[in-house]
Tab-separated table of C-alpha atoms in Angstrom:
chain	number	residue	atom	x	y	z
A	1	MET	CA	-14.804	-55.274	5.527
A	2	GLN	CA	-11.978	-54.522	7.950
A	3	ASP	CA	-9.447	-56.059	5.539
A	4	LYS	CA	-10.555	-53.626	2.812
A	5	ALA	CA	-10.307	-50.688	5.236
A	6	ASN	CA	-6.800	-51.793	6.241
A	7	THR	CA	-5.773	-52.093	2.586
A	8	ILE	CA	-7.109	-48.609	1.814
A	9	LYS	CA	-5.214	-47.151	4.761
A	10	GLU	CA	-2.024	-48.994	3.769
A	11	MET	CA	-2.253	-47.728	0.180
A	12	GLY	CA	-2.764	-44.190	1.489
A	13	VAL	CA	0.364	-44.468	3.615
A	14	LEU	CA	2.365	-45.815	0.660
A	15	SER	CA	1.093	-42.973	-1.544
A	16	GLU	CA	2.530	-40.621	1.091
A	17	ILE	CA	5.824	-42.480	1.588
A	18	VAL	CA	6.679	-42.229	-2.131
A	19	TYR	CA	7.207	-38.465	-1.604
A	20	LYS	CA	10.318	-39.155	0.520
A	21	ASN	CA	13.452	-38.514	-1.516
A	22	ASP	CA	15.535	-40.990	0.514
A	23	TYR	CA	14.156	-43.908	-1.478
A	24	PHE	CA	15.224	-42.348	-4.785
A	25	LEU	CA	18.654	-41.190	-3.622
A	26	ASN	CA	19.600	-44.459	-1.910
A	27	THR	CA	21.684	-46.676	-4.183
A	28	ASN	CA	20.642	-49.831	-2.310
A	29	PRO	CA	17.790	-51.361	-4.350
A	30	ASP	CA	16.649	-53.471	-1.396
A	31	THR	CA	15.843	-50.694	1.067
A	32	ILE	CA	13.407	-51.848	3.751
A	33	ILE	CA	10.350	-49.732	4.577
A	34	ASN	CA	8.438	-50.581	7.744
A	35	HIS	CA	6.675	-49.204	10.817
A	36	SER	CA	9.750	-47.122	11.728
A	37	ASP	CA	9.349	-45.159	8.464
A	38	HIS	CA	5.675	-44.378	9.086
A	39	ASN	CA	3.868	-45.284	12.296
A	40	GLN	CA	0.657	-46.233	10.451
A	41	LEU	CA	2.336	-48.702	8.105
A	42	GLN	CA	1.086	-52.223	8.824
A	43	ASN	CA	3.464	-54.304	6.696
A	44	THR	CA	7.142	-54.403	5.824
A	45	TYR	CA	8.196	-53.695	2.235
A	46	THR	CA	11.366	-53.953	0.196
A	47	VAL	CA	11.986	-51.318	-2.476
A	48	ARG	CA	12.573	-53.477	-5.563
A	49	ALA	CA	12.848	-50.725	-8.205
A	50	THR	CA	12.629	-46.945	-8.509
A	51	SER	CA	12.301	-44.495	-11.376
A	52	ASN	CA	13.141	-40.789	-11.393
A	53	THR	CA	12.920	-39.326	-14.908
A	54	ALA	CA	13.672	-35.929	-16.433
A	55	SER	CA	9.922	-35.348	-16.892
A	56	GLY	CA	9.507	-35.259	-13.111
A	57	PHE	CA	8.014	-38.748	-12.798
A	58	GLN	CA	8.973	-40.637	-9.656
A	59	GLY	CA	7.715	-44.051	-8.712
A	60	MET	CA	8.767	-47.192	-6.955
A	61	LEU	CA	7.889	-50.855	-6.800
A	62	LEU	CA	7.496	-52.282	-3.308
A	63	GLU	CA	7.388	-55.952	-2.366
A	64	ASN	CA	5.385	-56.931	0.713
A	65	GLU	CA	7.771	-58.746	3.038
A	66	ASN	CA	4.970	-59.905	5.324
A	67	PRO	CA	2.471	-61.627	3.015
A	68	GLN	CA	-0.665	-63.163	4.518
A	69	ASN	CA	-0.908	-66.058	2.060
A	70	GLY	CA	2.756	-67.004	1.747
A	71	GLU	CA	3.212	-65.281	-1.617
A	72	SER	CA	4.736	-61.872	-2.276
A	73	ARG	CA	2.458	-58.939	-3.015
A	74	TYR	CA	3.614	-55.872	-4.949
A	75	VAL	CA	2.636	-52.212	-4.996
A	76	PHE	CA	3.689	-49.578	-7.519
A	77	ALA	CA	3.556	-46.233	-5.685
A	78	PHE	CA	3.560	-43.077	-7.817
A	79	ARG	CA	4.516	-39.634	-6.538
A	80	GLY	CA	2.127	-36.790	-7.284
A	81	THR	CA	2.477	-33.036	-7.621
A	82	GLU	CA	5.220	-31.782	-5.326
A	83	PRO	CA	4.650	-28.485	-3.541
A	84	SER	CA	8.310	-27.569	-2.890
A	85	LEU	CA	9.378	-24.378	-4.661
A	86	PHE	CA	13.083	-25.143	-4.426
A	87	ASN	CA	13.575	-28.285	-6.492
A	88	GLY	CA	12.036	-27.430	-9.878
A	89	GLU	CA	9.289	-30.012	-9.457
A	90	PRO	CA	6.358	-27.531	-9.310
A	91	ILE	CA	7.149	-26.490	-12.886
A	92	LYS	CA	7.307	-30.107	-14.096
A	93	ASP	CA	4.363	-31.288	-11.991
A	94	LEU	CA	1.928	-28.399	-11.646
A	95	ILE	CA	2.485	-26.323	-14.775
A	96	ILE	CA	3.576	-28.892	-17.364
A	97	ALA	CA	1.903	-32.139	-16.241
A	98	ASP	CA	-1.172	-30.864	-14.392
A	99	ILE	CA	-2.191	-27.774	-16.349
A	100	ALA	CA	-0.641	-27.980	-19.824
A	101	TYR	CA	-1.388	-31.658	-20.379
A	102	MET	CA	-3.999	-33.030	-18.008
A	103	GLY	CA	-5.986	-29.812	-18.082
A	104	THR	CA	-6.341	-30.261	-21.839
A	105	GLY	CA	-7.108	-33.995	-21.694
A	106	THR	CA	-3.694	-35.118	-22.935
A	107	ALA	CA	-1.525	-37.623	-21.086
A	108	PRO	CA	1.657	-35.932	-19.783
A	109	GLN	CA	5.137	-37.357	-20.314
A	110	GLN	CA	5.188	-38.366	-16.639
A	111	MET	CA	2.302	-40.735	-17.334
A	112	LYS	CA	4.129	-42.209	-20.318
A	113	ASP	CA	7.271	-42.622	-18.218
A	114	ALA	CA	5.227	-44.390	-15.532
A	115	MET	CA	3.773	-46.885	-18.009
A	116	ALA	CA	7.280	-47.542	-19.345
A	117	PHE	CA	8.545	-48.047	-15.770
A	118	VAL	CA	5.846	-50.655	-15.067
A	119	TYR	CA	6.520	-52.395	-18.385
A	120	ASP	CA	10.290	-52.422	-17.836
A	121	VAL	CA	9.952	-53.821	-14.309
A	122	MET	CA	7.566	-56.539	-15.509
A	123	HIS	CA	10.051	-57.602	-18.189
A	124	ASP	CA	13.333	-57.134	-16.291
A	125	PRO	CA	15.151	-60.505	-16.250
A	126	ASN	CA	17.297	-59.363	-13.312
A	127	LEU	CA	14.228	-58.781	-11.129
A	128	ASN	CA	12.496	-61.919	-12.445
A	129	LEU	CA	9.131	-61.006	-10.904
A	130	THR	CA	5.748	-62.424	-11.823
A	131	LEU	CA	3.432	-59.424	-11.549
A	132	ASN	CA	-0.264	-59.910	-12.257
A	133	ALA	CA	-3.714	-58.693	-11.211
A	134	SER	CA	-3.854	-61.074	-8.259
A	135	ASN	CA	-0.626	-59.900	-6.597
A	136	THR	CA	0.039	-56.339	-7.791
A	137	SER	CA	-1.683	-52.991	-7.321
A	138	PHE	CA	-1.037	-49.298	-7.951
A	139	THR	CA	-1.388	-46.341	-5.603
A	140	GLY	CA	-0.794	-42.613	-5.772
A	141	HIS	CA	-1.937	-39.211	-4.598
A	142	SER	CA	-2.885	-36.224	-6.803
A	143	LEU	CA	-0.967	-36.546	-10.099
A	144	GLY	CA	0.265	-39.906	-8.775
A	145	GLY	CA	-3.367	-40.972	-8.356
A	146	ALA	CA	-4.080	-40.148	-11.990
A	147	ILE	CA	-1.009	-42.145	-12.991
A	148	ALA	CA	-2.218	-45.077	-10.846
A	149	GLY	CA	-5.630	-44.888	-12.532
A	150	MET	CA	-4.106	-44.934	-16.010
A	151	ALA	CA	-1.781	-47.793	-15.045
A	152	SER	CA	-4.823	-49.741	-13.850
A	153	TYR	CA	-6.576	-49.096	-17.142
A	154	VAL	CA	-3.532	-50.155	-19.156
A	155	TYR	CA	-2.360	-53.158	-17.116
A	156	GLY	CA	-5.569	-54.330	-15.421
A	157	PHE	CA	-4.277	-54.270	-11.820
A	158	ASP	CA	-6.240	-52.685	-8.947
A	159	ALA	CA	-5.516	-49.024	-8.212
A	160	TYR	CA	-6.052	-46.950	-5.085
A	161	THR	CA	-6.060	-43.252	-5.917
A	162	PHE	CA	-6.152	-40.441	-3.387
A	163	ASN	CA	-7.352	-37.054	-4.658
A	164	GLY	CA	-6.256	-38.068	-8.142
A	165	PHE	CA	-7.151	-36.207	-11.307
A	166	GLY	CA	-9.735	-37.845	-13.535
A	167	ILE	CA	-8.317	-39.612	-16.576
A	168	LYS	CA	-11.448	-40.229	-18.631
A	169	ASN	CA	-10.483	-37.663	-21.286
A	170	MET	CA	-7.002	-39.175	-21.613
A	171	LEU	CA	-8.049	-42.762	-22.269
A	172	TRP	CA	-7.741	-42.287	-26.014
A	173	ASP	CA	-4.007	-41.774	-25.299
A	174	ALA	CA	-3.767	-45.154	-23.547
A	175	ASP	CA	-2.525	-47.036	-26.613
A	176	ASP	CA	0.102	-44.370	-27.288
A	177	ILE	CA	1.214	-44.423	-23.668
A	178	SER	CA	2.145	-48.062	-23.458
A	179	GLY	CA	1.484	-49.886	-26.678
A	180	ILE	CA	-0.798	-52.121	-24.637
A	181	ASN	CA	-4.496	-52.232	-25.420
A	182	HIS	CA	-6.444	-53.263	-22.347
A	183	PRO	CA	-10.172	-54.008	-22.651
A	184	LEU	CA	-11.274	-52.555	-19.295
A	185	GLU	CA	-14.250	-50.247	-19.338
A	186	MET	CA	-13.616	-47.073	-17.383
A	187	ASP	CA	-16.427	-47.497	-14.858
A	188	ASN	CA	-14.120	-47.614	-11.814
A	189	TYR	CA	-13.628	-51.343	-12.384
A	190	GLY	CA	-10.513	-52.138	-10.438
A	191	ILE	CA	-9.953	-48.507	-9.450
A	192	ASP	CA	-10.830	-47.295	-5.971
A	193	VAL	CA	-10.950	-43.503	-5.757
A	194	TYR	CA	-10.736	-41.678	-2.414
A	195	GLN	CA	-10.972	-38.005	-1.608
A	196	THR	CA	-9.273	-36.800	1.538
A	197	LEU	CA	-8.569	-33.528	3.279
A	198	GLY	CA	-5.287	-32.708	4.976
A	199	GLU	CA	-3.190	-35.818	5.477
A	200	TYR	CA	-3.540	-38.435	2.764
A	201	LEU	CA	-5.341	-40.608	5.313
């Protein structure tokens, strides 16, 4: 049970770390993230890929540098709604993605960009990664949590969402989002949903 609690905490920390712009502005694709970046982080990660699209989507793929079983583990962390009034993101995140699309049960462009990011990373010959349900998971907070939930539905990997929007009414968009038809039933199979107050964890 403690392992599950540690995983939940770690995913919460990663869903917070993805809000830091340094990882998207840094041109070094192998940036290391560890305890010095967040004092509650238990493992060391390498940033293997990032995405920052015109729609406002931001996400990154992290590789666990300290695997328990000798094999690498991967986490896609998706940024959620950003509160800053000075970078244009509230318009893209809150008004366009959250209200105009998700509020009407339609998948926003950010969600489509996220599914494309996952697909591109999985098929990138330069990265040459073997990502599957046994070694890869998704995490995100708020809008990022909804994106993680949809990615779990589409790709079949576990997702840890923190205060994420529900995606049930958008599942009919899943085929349009990725071109991948995944047979999962949306009964929280593979998706752990957490509600928190204040800090993400």
